mmCIF file with all atom_site columns, C-alpha atoms in Angstrom:
data_model
loop_
_atom_site.group_PDB
_atom_site.id
_atom_site.type_symbol
_atom_site.label_atom_id
_atom_site.label_alt_id
_atom_site.label_comp_id
_atom_site.label_asym_id
_atom_site.label_entity_id
_atom_site.label_seq_id
_atom_site.pdbx_PDB_ins_code
_atom_site.Cartn_x
_atom_site.Cartn_y
_atom_site.Cartn_z
_atom_site.occupancy
_atom_site.B_iso_or_equiv
_atom_site.pdbx_formal_charge
_atom_site.auth_seq_id
_atom_site.auth_comp_id
_atom_site.auth_asym_id
_atom_site.auth_atom_id
_atom_site.pdbx_PDB_model_num
ATOM 1   C CA . UNK A 1 1   ? -4.833  14.872  11.486  1.00 0.00 ? 5   UNK A CA 1
ATOM 2   C CA . UNK A 1 2   ? -6.000  11.748  9.620   1.00 0.00 ? 6   UNK A CA 1
ATOM 3   C CA . UNK A 1 3   ? -9.205  10.223  11.008  1.00 0.00 ? 7   UNK A CA 1
ATOM 4   C CA . UNK A 1 4   ? -9.007  6.829   12.725  1.00 0.00 ? 8   UNK A CA 1
ATOM 5   C CA . UNK A 1 5   ? -5.237  7.121   13.020  1.00 0.00 ? 9   UNK A CA 1
ATOM 6   C CA . UNK A 1 6   ? -4.699  7.648   16.738  1.00 0.00 ? 10  UNK A CA 1
ATOM 7   C CA . UNK A 1 7   ? -2.338  4.664   16.472  1.00 0.00 ? 11  UNK A CA 1
ATOM 8   C CA . UNK A 1 8   ? -0.432  6.092   13.487  1.00 0.00 ? 12  UNK A CA 1
ATOM 9   C CA . UNK A 1 9   ? 3.314   6.277   14.006  1.00 0.00 ? 13  UNK A CA 1
ATOM 10  C CA . UNK A 1 10  ? 5.761   8.686   12.409  1.00 0.00 ? 14  UNK A CA 1
ATOM 11  C CA . UNK A 1 11  ? 9.372   7.533   12.272  1.00 0.00 ? 15  UNK A CA 1
ATOM 12  C CA . UNK A 1 12  ? 11.855  10.415  12.352  1.00 0.00 ? 16  UNK A CA 1
ATOM 13  C CA . UNK A 1 13  ? 15.445  9.850   11.237  1.00 0.00 ? 17  UNK A CA 1
ATOM 14  C CA . UNK A 1 14  ? 17.744  12.798  11.875  1.00 0.00 ? 18  UNK A CA 1
ATOM 15  C CA . UNK A 1 15  ? 21.223  12.905  13.365  1.00 0.00 ? 19  UNK A CA 1
ATOM 16  C CA . UNK A 1 16  ? 20.529  16.220  15.143  1.00 0.00 ? 20  UNK A CA 1
ATOM 17  C CA . UNK A 1 17  ? 19.124  15.458  18.638  1.00 0.00 ? 21  UNK A CA 1
ATOM 18  C CA . UNK A 1 18  ? 17.615  18.939  18.950  1.00 0.00 ? 22  UNK A CA 1
ATOM 19  C CA . UNK A 1 19  ? 15.601  18.443  15.754  1.00 0.00 ? 23  UNK A CA 1
ATOM 20  C CA . UNK A 1 20  ? 14.489  14.984  16.886  1.00 0.00 ? 24  UNK A CA 1
ATOM 21  C CA . UNK A 1 21  ? 13.278  16.379  20.201  1.00 0.00 ? 25  UNK A CA 1
ATOM 22  C CA . UNK A 1 22  ? 11.481  19.285  18.526  1.00 0.00 ? 26  UNK A CA 1
ATOM 23  C CA . UNK A 1 23  ? 9.708   16.974  16.086  1.00 0.00 ? 27  UNK A CA 1
ATOM 24  C CA . UNK A 1 24  ? 8.730   14.586  18.861  1.00 0.00 ? 28  UNK A CA 1
ATOM 25  C CA . UNK A 1 25  ? 7.060   17.433  20.732  1.00 0.00 ? 29  UNK A CA 1
ATOM 26  C CA . UNK A 1 26  ? 5.292   18.707  17.621  1.00 0.00 ? 30  UNK A CA 1
ATOM 27  C CA . UNK A 1 27  ? 3.952   15.333  16.542  1.00 0.00 ? 31  UNK A CA 1
ATOM 28  C CA . UNK A 1 28  ? 2.859   14.270  20.003  1.00 0.00 ? 32  UNK A CA 1
ATOM 29  C CA . UNK A 1 29  ? 0.989   17.568  20.337  1.00 0.00 ? 33  UNK A CA 1
ATOM 30  C CA . UNK A 1 30  ? -1.328  16.465  17.510  1.00 0.00 ? 34  UNK A CA 1
ATOM 31  C CA . UNK A 1 31  ? -1.790  12.951  18.869  1.00 0.00 ? 35  UNK A CA 1
ATOM 32  C CA . UNK A 1 32  ? 0.666   11.025  16.725  1.00 0.00 ? 36  UNK A CA 1
ATOM 33  C CA . UNK A 1 33  ? 3.001   8.296   17.893  1.00 0.00 ? 37  UNK A CA 1
ATOM 34  C CA . UNK A 1 34  ? 6.654   9.047   17.230  1.00 0.00 ? 38  UNK A CA 1
ATOM 35  C CA . UNK A 1 35  ? 9.765   6.920   16.881  1.00 0.00 ? 39  UNK A CA 1
ATOM 36  C CA . UNK A 1 36  ? 13.148  8.675   16.819  1.00 0.00 ? 40  UNK A CA 1
ATOM 37  C CA . UNK A 1 37  ? 16.306  7.406   15.135  1.00 0.00 ? 41  UNK A CA 1
ATOM 38  C CA . UNK A 1 38  ? 19.744  8.961   14.666  1.00 0.00 ? 42  UNK A CA 1
ATOM 39  C CA . UNK A 1 39  ? 20.730  6.884   11.628  1.00 0.00 ? 43  UNK A CA 1
ATOM 40  C CA . UNK A 1 40  ? 19.420  4.645   8.876   1.00 0.00 ? 44  UNK A CA 1
ATOM 41  C CA . UNK A 1 41  ? 21.014  1.597   10.510  1.00 0.00 ? 45  UNK A CA 1
ATOM 42  C CA . UNK A 1 42  ? 19.274  2.333   13.800  1.00 0.00 ? 46  UNK A CA 1
ATOM 43  C CA . UNK A 1 43  ? 15.942  2.528   11.973  1.00 0.00 ? 47  UNK A CA 1
ATOM 44  C CA . UNK A 1 44  ? 16.530  -0.698  10.038  1.00 0.00 ? 48  UNK A CA 1
ATOM 45  C CA . UNK A 1 45  ? 17.458  -2.547  13.235  1.00 0.00 ? 49  UNK A CA 1
ATOM 46  C CA . UNK A 1 46  ? 14.196  -1.618  14.961  1.00 0.00 ? 50  UNK A CA 1
ATOM 47  C CA . UNK A 1 47  ? 10.920  -3.547  14.724  1.00 0.00 ? 51  UNK A CA 1
ATOM 48  C CA . UNK A 1 48  ? 8.208   -1.753  12.744  1.00 0.00 ? 52  UNK A CA 1
ATOM 49  C CA . UNK A 1 49  ? 4.741   -1.521  14.333  1.00 0.00 ? 53  UNK A CA 1
ATOM 50  C CA . UNK A 1 50  ? 1.923   -2.819  12.137  1.00 0.00 ? 54  UNK A CA 1
ATOM 51  C CA . UNK A 1 51  ? 0.075   0.502   12.036  1.00 0.00 ? 55  UNK A CA 1
ATOM 52  C CA . UNK A 1 52  ? -0.285  3.257   9.442   1.00 0.00 ? 56  UNK A CA 1
ATOM 53  C CA . UNK A 1 53  ? 2.778   5.451   9.349   1.00 0.00 ? 57  UNK A CA 1
ATOM 54  C CA . UNK A 1 54  ? 5.293   7.477   7.414   1.00 0.00 ? 58  UNK A CA 1
ATOM 55  C CA . UNK A 1 55  ? 8.941   8.414   7.530   1.00 0.00 ? 59  UNK A CA 1
ATOM 56  C CA . UNK A 1 56  ? 10.343  11.907  8.136   1.00 0.00 ? 60  UNK A CA 1
ATOM 57  C CA . UNK A 1 57  ? 13.860  11.554  6.834   1.00 0.00 ? 61  UNK A CA 1
ATOM 58  C CA . UNK A 1 58  ? 16.903  13.802  6.711   1.00 0.00 ? 62  UNK A CA 1
ATOM 59  C CA . UNK A 1 59  ? 18.785  13.581  3.432   1.00 0.00 ? 63  UNK A CA 1
ATOM 60  C CA . UNK A 1 60  ? 22.299  13.781  4.852   1.00 0.00 ? 64  UNK A CA 1
ATOM 61  C CA . UNK A 1 61  ? 22.960  11.248  7.588   1.00 0.00 ? 65  UNK A CA 1
ATOM 62  C CA . UNK A 1 62  ? 26.010  9.448   8.989   1.00 0.00 ? 66  UNK A CA 1
ATOM 63  C CA . UNK A 1 63  ? 26.565  6.236   7.044   1.00 0.00 ? 67  UNK A CA 1
ATOM 64  C CA . UNK A 1 64  ? 23.789  5.563   4.569   1.00 0.00 ? 68  UNK A CA 1
ATOM 65  C CA . UNK A 1 65  ? 21.937  8.652   3.382   1.00 0.00 ? 69  UNK A CA 1
ATOM 66  C CA . UNK A 1 66  ? 18.219  9.277   3.346   1.00 0.00 ? 70  UNK A CA 1
ATOM 67  C CA . UNK A 1 67  ? 18.183  8.764   -0.407  1.00 0.00 ? 71  UNK A CA 1
ATOM 68  C CA . UNK A 1 68  ? 19.965  5.428   0.062   1.00 0.00 ? 72  UNK A CA 1
ATOM 69  C CA . UNK A 1 69  ? 17.252  4.334   2.501   1.00 0.00 ? 73  UNK A CA 1
ATOM 70  C CA . UNK A 1 70  ? 14.513  5.403   0.105   1.00 0.00 ? 74  UNK A CA 1
ATOM 71  C CA . UNK A 1 71  ? 16.051  3.169   -2.544  1.00 0.00 ? 75  UNK A CA 1
ATOM 72  C CA . UNK A 1 72  ? 16.454  0.248   -0.148  1.00 0.00 ? 76  UNK A CA 1
ATOM 73  C CA . UNK A 1 73  ? 12.818  0.447   0.939   1.00 0.00 ? 77  UNK A CA 1
ATOM 74  C CA . UNK A 1 74  ? 11.671  0.436   -2.681  1.00 0.00 ? 78  UNK A CA 1
ATOM 75  C CA . UNK A 1 75  ? 13.826  -2.617  -3.492  1.00 0.00 ? 79  UNK A CA 1
ATOM 76  C CA . UNK A 1 76  ? 12.454  -4.427  -0.427  1.00 0.00 ? 80  UNK A CA 1
ATOM 77  C CA . UNK A 1 77  ? 8.886   -3.612  -1.540  1.00 0.00 ? 81  UNK A CA 1
ATOM 78  C CA . UNK A 1 78  ? 8.279   -1.647  1.674   1.00 0.00 ? 82  UNK A CA 1
ATOM 79  C CA . UNK A 1 79  ? 5.753   1.065   0.855   1.00 0.00 ? 83  UNK A CA 1
ATOM 80  C CA . UNK A 1 80  ? 6.334   3.511   3.686   1.00 0.00 ? 84  UNK A CA 1
ATOM 81  C CA . UNK A 1 81  ? 5.614   7.092   2.550   1.00 0.00 ? 85  UNK A CA 1
ATOM 82  C CA . UNK A 1 82  ? 8.691   9.307   2.849   1.00 0.00 ? 86  UNK A CA 1
ATOM 83  C CA . UNK A 1 83  ? 8.935   13.021  3.645   1.00 0.00 ? 87  UNK A CA 1
ATOM 84  C CA . UNK A 1 84  ? 12.426  14.438  3.224   1.00 0.00 ? 88  UNK A CA 1
ATOM 85  C CA . UNK A 1 85  ? 13.784  17.313  5.269   1.00 0.00 ? 89  UNK A CA 1
ATOM 86  C CA . UNK A 1 86  ? 17.165  18.859  4.555   1.00 0.00 ? 90  UNK A CA 1
ATOM 87  C CA . UNK A 1 87  ? 19.256  21.876  5.412   1.00 0.00 ? 91  UNK A CA 1
ATOM 88  C CA . UNK A 1 88  ? 21.517  21.334  2.408   1.00 0.00 ? 92  UNK A CA 1
ATOM 89  C CA . UNK A 1 89  ? 19.135  20.471  -0.403  1.00 0.00 ? 93  UNK A CA 1
ATOM 90  C CA . UNK A 1 90  ? 19.756  21.182  -4.054  1.00 0.00 ? 94  UNK A CA 1
ATOM 91  C CA . UNK A 1 91  ? 17.447  20.874  -7.029  1.00 0.00 ? 95  UNK A CA 1
ATOM 92  C CA . UNK A 1 92  ? 18.849  17.591  -8.430  1.00 0.00 ? 96  UNK A CA 1
ATOM 93  C CA . UNK A 1 93  ? 18.596  16.012  -4.982  1.00 0.00 ? 97  UNK A CA 1
ATOM 94  C CA . UNK A 1 94  ? 14.975  17.059  -4.489  1.00 0.00 ? 98  UNK A CA 1
ATOM 95  C CA . UNK A 1 95  ? 14.044  16.011  -8.039  1.00 0.00 ? 99  UNK A CA 1
ATOM 96  C CA . UNK A 1 96  ? 15.613  12.585  -7.470  1.00 0.00 ? 100 UNK A CA 1
ATOM 97  C CA . UNK A 1 97  ? 13.713  12.150  -4.208  1.00 0.00 ? 101 UNK A CA 1
ATOM 98  C CA . UNK A 1 98  ? 10.358  13.185  -5.690  1.00 0.00 ? 102 UNK A CA 1
ATOM 99  C CA . UNK A 1 99  ? 10.810  11.014  -8.791  1.00 0.00 ? 103 UNK A CA 1
ATOM 100 C CA . UNK A 1 100 ? 11.441  8.072   -6.465  1.00 0.00 ? 104 UNK A CA 1
ATOM 101 C CA . UNK A 1 101 ? 8.079   8.684   -4.837  1.00 0.00 ? 105 UNK A CA 1
ATOM 102 C CA . UNK A 1 102 ? 8.705   11.019  -1.899  1.00 0.00 ? 106 UNK A CA 1
ATOM 103 C CA . UNK A 1 103 ? 5.551   12.711  -0.625  1.00 0.00 ? 107 UNK A CA 1
ATOM 104 C CA . UNK A 1 104 ? 7.337   16.013  0.024   1.00 0.00 ? 108 UNK A CA 1
ATOM 105 C CA . UNK A 1 105 ? 10.797  17.568  0.180   1.00 0.00 ? 109 UNK A CA 1
ATOM 106 C CA . UNK A 1 106 ? 11.068  20.324  2.789   1.00 0.00 ? 110 UNK A CA 1
ATOM 107 C CA . UNK A 1 107 ? 13.994  22.623  3.551   1.00 0.00 ? 111 UNK A CA 1
ATOM 108 C CA . UNK A 1 108 ? 15.137  23.283  7.112   1.00 0.00 ? 112 UNK A CA 1
ATOM 109 C CA . UNK A 1 109 ? 14.059  25.163  9.110   1.00 0.00 ? 113 UNK A CA 1
ATOM 110 C CA . UNK A 1 110 ? 10.756  23.471  8.333   1.00 0.00 ? 114 UNK A CA 1
ATOM 111 C CA . UNK A 1 111 ? 7.507   25.287  9.076   1.00 0.00 ? 115 UNK A CA 1
ATOM 112 C CA . UNK A 1 112 ? 5.448   23.225  11.493  1.00 0.00 ? 116 UNK A CA 1
ATOM 113 C CA . UNK A 1 113 ? 2.276   23.479  9.420   1.00 0.00 ? 117 UNK A CA 1
ATOM 114 C CA . UNK A 1 114 ? 4.058   22.488  6.196   1.00 0.00 ? 118 UNK A CA 1
ATOM 115 C CA . UNK A 1 115 ? 5.383   19.370  7.895   1.00 0.00 ? 119 UNK A CA 1
ATOM 116 C CA . UNK A 1 116 ? 2.037   18.496  9.486   1.00 0.00 ? 120 UNK A CA 1
ATOM 117 C CA . UNK A 1 117 ? 0.284   18.923  6.129   1.00 0.00 ? 121 UNK A CA 1
ATOM 118 C CA . UNK A 1 118 ? 2.824   16.617  4.477   1.00 0.00 ? 122 UNK A CA 1
ATOM 119 C CA . UNK A 1 119 ? 2.450   14.047  7.262   1.00 0.00 ? 123 UNK A CA 1
ATOM 120 C CA . UNK A 1 120 ? -1.341  14.119  6.944   1.00 0.00 ? 124 UNK A CA 1
ATOM 121 C CA . UNK A 1 121 ? -1.029  13.437  3.217   1.00 0.00 ? 125 UNK A CA 1
ATOM 122 C CA . UNK A 1 122 ? 1.515   10.663  3.808   1.00 0.00 ? 126 UNK A CA 1
ATOM 123 C CA . UNK A 1 123 ? -0.656  8.948   6.419   1.00 0.00 ? 127 UNK A CA 1
ATOM 124 C CA . UNK A 1 124 ? -3.695  9.177   4.150   1.00 0.00 ? 128 UNK A CA 1
ATOM 125 C CA . UNK A 1 125 ? -1.668  7.482   1.389   1.00 0.00 ? 129 UNK A CA 1
ATOM 126 C CA . UNK A 1 126 ? -0.532  4.741   3.746   1.00 0.00 ? 130 UNK A CA 1
ATOM 127 C CA . UNK A 1 127 ? -4.083  4.152   5.019   1.00 0.00 ? 131 UNK A CA 1
ATOM 128 C CA . UNK A 1 128 ? -5.353  3.870   1.441   1.00 0.00 ? 132 UNK A CA 1
ATOM 129 C CA . UNK A 1 129 ? -2.585  1.403   0.550   1.00 0.00 ? 133 UNK A CA 1
ATOM 130 C CA . UNK A 1 130 ? -3.287  -0.725  3.607   1.00 0.00 ? 134 UNK A CA 1
ATOM 131 C CA . UNK A 1 131 ? -7.032  -0.747  2.855   1.00 0.00 ? 135 UNK A CA 1
ATOM 132 C CA . UNK A 1 132 ? -6.318  -1.803  -0.732  1.00 0.00 ? 136 UNK A CA 1
ATOM 133 C CA . UNK A 1 133 ? -4.020  -4.612  0.391   1.00 0.00 ? 137 UNK A CA 1
ATOM 134 C CA . UNK A 1 134 ? -6.612  -5.898  2.868   1.00 0.00 ? 138 UNK A CA 1
ATOM 135 C CA . UNK A 1 135 ? -9.272  -5.780  0.156   1.00 0.00 ? 139 UNK A CA 1
ATOM 136 C CA . UNK A 1 136 ? -7.095  -7.718  -2.263  1.00 0.00 ? 140 UNK A CA 1
ATOM 137 C CA . UNK A 1 137 ? -6.243  -10.317 0.385   1.00 0.00 ? 141 UNK A CA 1
ATOM 138 C CA . UNK A 1 138 ? -9.954  -10.892 1.000   1.00 0.00 ? 142 UNK A CA 1
ATOM 139 C CA . UNK A 1 139 ? -10.614 -11.085 -2.737  1.00 0.00 ? 143 UNK A CA 1
ATOM 140 C CA . UNK A 1 140 ? -7.819  -13.592 -3.203  1.00 0.00 ? 144 UNK A CA 1
ATOM 141 C CA . UNK A 1 141 ? -9.109  -15.665 -0.276  1.00 0.00 ? 145 UNK A CA 1
ATOM 142 C CA . UNK A 1 142 ? -12.584 -15.723 -1.819  1.00 0.00 ? 146 UNK A CA 1
ATOM 143 C CA . UNK A 1 143 ? -11.152 -16.819 -5.180  1.00 0.00 ? 147 UNK A CA 1
ATOM 144 C CA . UNK A 1 144 ? -9.237  -19.624 -3.464  1.00 0.00 ? 148 UNK A CA 1
ATOM 145 C CA . UNK A 1 145 ? -12.557 -21.082 -2.205  1.00 0.00 ? 149 UNK A CA 1
ATOM 146 C CA . UNK A 1 146 ? -13.720 -21.744 -5.791  1.00 0.00 ? 150 UNK A CA 1
ATOM 147 C CA . UNK A 1 147 ? -13.443 -25.239 -7.184  1.00 0.00 ? 151 UNK A CA 1
ATOM 148 C CA . UNK A 1 148 ? -11.360 -25.638 -10.363 1.00 0.00 ? 152 UNK A CA 1
ATOM 149 C CA . UNK A 1 149 ? -14.566 -25.932 -12.410 1.00 0.00 ? 153 UNK A CA 1
ATOM 150 C CA . UNK A 1 150 ? -16.072 -22.830 -10.793 1.00 0.00 ? 154 UNK A CA 1
ATOM 151 C CA . UNK A 1 151 ? -12.914 -20.883 -11.599 1.00 0.00 ? 155 UNK A CA 1
ATOM 152 C CA . UNK A 1 152 ? -13.025 -22.115 -15.173 1.00 0.00 ? 156 UNK A CA 1
ATOM 153 C CA . UNK A 1 153 ? -16.653 -21.078 -15.583 1.00 0.00 ? 157 UNK A CA 1
ATOM 154 C CA . UNK A 1 154 ? -16.024 -17.736 -13.882 1.00 0.00 ? 158 UNK A CA 1
ATOM 155 C CA . UNK A 1 155 ? -13.172 -16.860 -16.214 1.00 0.00 ? 159 UNK A CA 1
ATOM 156 C CA . UNK A 1 156 ? -15.227 -17.779 -19.280 1.00 0.00 ? 160 UNK A CA 1
ATOM 157 C CA . UNK A 1 157 ? -18.139 -15.694 -17.964 1.00 0.00 ? 161 UNK A CA 1
ATOM 158 C CA . UNK A 1 158 ? -15.978 -12.598 -17.428 1.00 0.00 ? 162 UNK A CA 1
ATOM 159 C CA . UNK A 1 159 ? -14.506 -13.135 -20.906 1.00 0.00 ? 163 UNK A CA 1
ATOM 160 C CA . UNK A 1 160 ? -17.995 -12.580 -22.282 1.00 0.00 ? 164 UNK A CA 1
ATOM 161 C CA . UNK A 1 161 ? -19.002 -16.168 -23.043 1.00 0.00 ? 165 UNK A CA 1
ATOM 162 C CA . UNK A 1 162 ? -22.695 -17.015 -22.761 1.00 0.00 ? 166 UNK A CA 1
ATOM 163 C CA . UNK A 1 163 ? -23.915 -19.919 -20.630 1.00 0.00 ? 167 UNK A CA 1
ATOM 164 C CA . UNK A 1 164 ? -24.813 -21.859 -23.763 1.00 0.00 ? 168 UNK A CA 1
ATOM 165 C CA . UNK A 1 165 ? -21.351 -21.320 -25.255 1.00 0.00 ? 169 UNK A CA 1
ATOM 166 C CA . UNK A 1 166 ? -19.627 -22.316 -22.022 1.00 0.00 ? 170 UNK A CA 1
ATOM 167 C CA . UNK A 1 167 ? -21.761 -25.454 -21.834 1.00 0.00 ? 171 UNK A CA 1
ATOM 168 C CA . UNK A 1 168 ? -20.685 -26.410 -25.340 1.00 0.00 ? 172 UNK A CA 1
ATOM 169 C CA . UNK A 1 169 ? -17.010 -25.666 -24.691 1.00 0.00 ? 173 UNK A CA 1
ATOM 170 C CA . UNK A 1 170 ? -16.922 -27.655 -21.446 1.00 0.00 ? 174 UNK A CA 1
ATOM 171 C CA . UNK A 1 171 ? -19.354 -30.354 -22.538 1.00 0.00 ? 175 UNK A CA 1
ATOM 172 C CA . UNK A 1 172 ? -21.681 -29.603 -19.644 1.00 0.00 ? 176 UNK A CA 1
ATOM 173 C CA . UNK A 1 173 ? -25.396 -28.998 -19.486 1.00 0.00 ? 177 UNK A CA 1
ATOM 174 C CA . UNK A 1 174 ? -26.476 -25.370 -19.456 1.00 0.00 ? 178 UNK A CA 1
ATOM 175 C CA . UNK A 1 175 ? -28.099 -25.964 -16.060 1.00 0.00 ? 179 UNK A CA 1
ATOM 176 C CA . UNK A 1 176 ? -24.756 -27.157 -14.657 1.00 0.00 ? 180 UNK A CA 1
ATOM 177 C CA . UNK A 1 177 ? -22.997 -24.081 -16.033 1.00 0.00 ? 181 UNK A CA 1
ATOM 178 C CA . UNK A 1 178 ? -25.637 -21.863 -14.429 1.00 0.00 ? 182 UNK A CA 1
ATOM 179 C CA . UNK A 1 179 ? -25.108 -23.645 -11.097 1.00 0.00 ? 183 UNK A CA 1
ATOM 180 C CA . UNK A 1 180 ? -21.313 -23.158 -11.267 1.00 0.00 ? 184 UNK A CA 1
ATOM 181 C CA . UNK A 1 181 ? -21.782 -19.542 -12.267 1.00 0.00 ? 185 UNK A CA 1
ATOM 182 C CA . UNK A 1 182 ? -24.169 -18.949 -9.372  1.00 0.00 ? 186 UNK A CA 1
ATOM 183 C CA . UNK A 1 183 ? -21.773 -20.561 -6.913  1.00 0.00 ? 187 UNK A CA 1
ATOM 184 C CA . UNK A 1 184 ? -18.860 -18.475 -8.201  1.00 0.00 ? 188 UNK A CA 1
ATOM 185 C CA . UNK A 1 185 ? -20.880 -15.274 -7.849  1.00 0.00 ? 189 UNK A CA 1
ATOM 186 C CA . UNK A 1 186 ? -21.913 -16.227 -4.306  1.00 0.00 ? 190 UNK A CA 1
ATOM 187 C CA . UNK A 1 187 ? -18.431 -17.202 -3.147  1.00 0.00 ? 191 UNK A CA 1
ATOM 188 C CA . UNK A 1 188 ? -16.871 -14.085 -4.692  1.00 0.00 ? 192 UNK A CA 1
ATOM 189 C CA . UNK A 1 189 ? -19.624 -11.957 -3.127  1.00 0.00 ? 193 UNK A CA 1
ATOM 190 C CA . UNK A 1 190 ? -20.229 -10.320 -6.513  1.00 0.00 ? 194 UNK A CA 1
ATOM 191 C CA . UNK A 1 191 ? -23.565 -8.544  -6.802  1.00 0.00 ? 195 UNK A CA 1
ATOM 192 C CA . UNK A 1 192 ? -23.422 -8.244  -10.595 1.00 0.00 ? 196 UNK A CA 1
ATOM 193 C CA . UNK A 1 193 ? -21.528 -9.469  -13.625 1.00 0.00 ? 197 UNK A CA 1
ATOM 194 C CA . UNK A 1 194 ? -19.819 -6.092  -13.903 1.00 0.00 ? 198 UNK A CA 1
ATOM 195 C CA . UNK A 1 195 ? -18.533 -6.437  -10.339 1.00 0.00 ? 199 UNK A CA 1
ATOM 196 C CA . UNK A 1 196 ? -17.301 -9.962  -11.074 1.00 0.00 ? 200 UNK A CA 1
ATOM 197 C CA . UNK A 1 197 ? -15.410 -8.636  -14.102 1.00 0.00 ? 201 UNK A CA 1
ATOM 198 C CA . UNK A 1 198 ? -13.725 -5.963  -11.949 1.00 0.00 ? 202 UNK A CA 1
ATOM 199 C CA . UNK A 1 199 ? -12.753 -8.619  -9.437  1.00 0.00 ? 203 UNK A CA 1
ATOM 200 C CA . UNK A 1 200 ? -11.230 -10.786 -12.140 1.00 0.00 ? 204 UNK A CA 1
ATOM 201 C CA . UNK A 1 201 ? -9.247  -7.828  -13.452 1.00 0.00 ? 205 UNK A CA 1
ATOM 202 C CA . UNK A 1 202 ? -7.800  -7.187  -9.990  1.00 0.00 ? 206 UNK A CA 1
ATOM 203 C CA . UNK A 1 203 ? -6.891  -10.842 -9.607  1.00 0.00 ? 207 UNK A CA 1
ATOM 204 C CA . UNK A 1 204 ? -5.351  -11.167 -13.077 1.00 0.00 ? 208 UNK A CA 1
ATOM 205 C CA . UNK A 1 205 ? -1.641  -10.946 -12.042 1.00 0.00 ? 209 UNK A CA 1
ATOM 206 C CA . UNK A 1 206 ? -2.089  -13.555 -9.304  1.00 0.00 ? 210 UNK A CA 1
ATOM 207 C CA . UNK A 1 207 ? -4.398  -16.076 -10.979 1.00 0.00 ? 211 UNK A CA 1
ATOM 208 C CA . UNK A 1 208 ? -1.458  -17.852 -12.582 1.00 0.00 ? 212 UNK A CA 1
ATOM 209 C CA . UNK A 1 209 ? -0.215  -18.675 -9.053  1.00 0.00 ? 213 UNK A CA 1
ATOM 210 C CA . UNK A 1 210 ? -3.343  -20.726 -8.374  1.00 0.00 ? 214 UNK A CA 1
#
């Protein structure tokens, strides 16, 4: 399965206890943690472990359906990859699920290898998302260490302004601009101007919250 994911957990929601038991045995056999739920409400009431994971979800469930849960997770900004399994699937249903971002839509009886392949892909997606979020959090934390003047100089630098032009715009000496620029590069851990530009692009939606 996915490297470094011995702690990965797959949540299975299916109202058929035999299917839940079979999936628990299959997933544990490849070293994955498993959580079993009989309904959407049961899943929503449980605490989620802070580890990479995915959701194996039956479409038709008592109460809220699997598709309902997929929509609720999206609205709540919860990015848990979803694999649908169904014994009563139709084309519109599967198209709706895939358009909403499902990793896979499998028909019961599900082949073990097809499900394991889908789970591996889902866990890889979740690991990548978690890595990206951690990277952005670090980037944002670095940006928050800049003084207001360093931020101002940084944003003018990444906009293509030369030190001399920035000095004129801010009524500073060129040496002072160079010092602010150097400090911004150091604090942002940018090894080049191109890297600093990429960092600024990533931060763009959040800079207004500063």
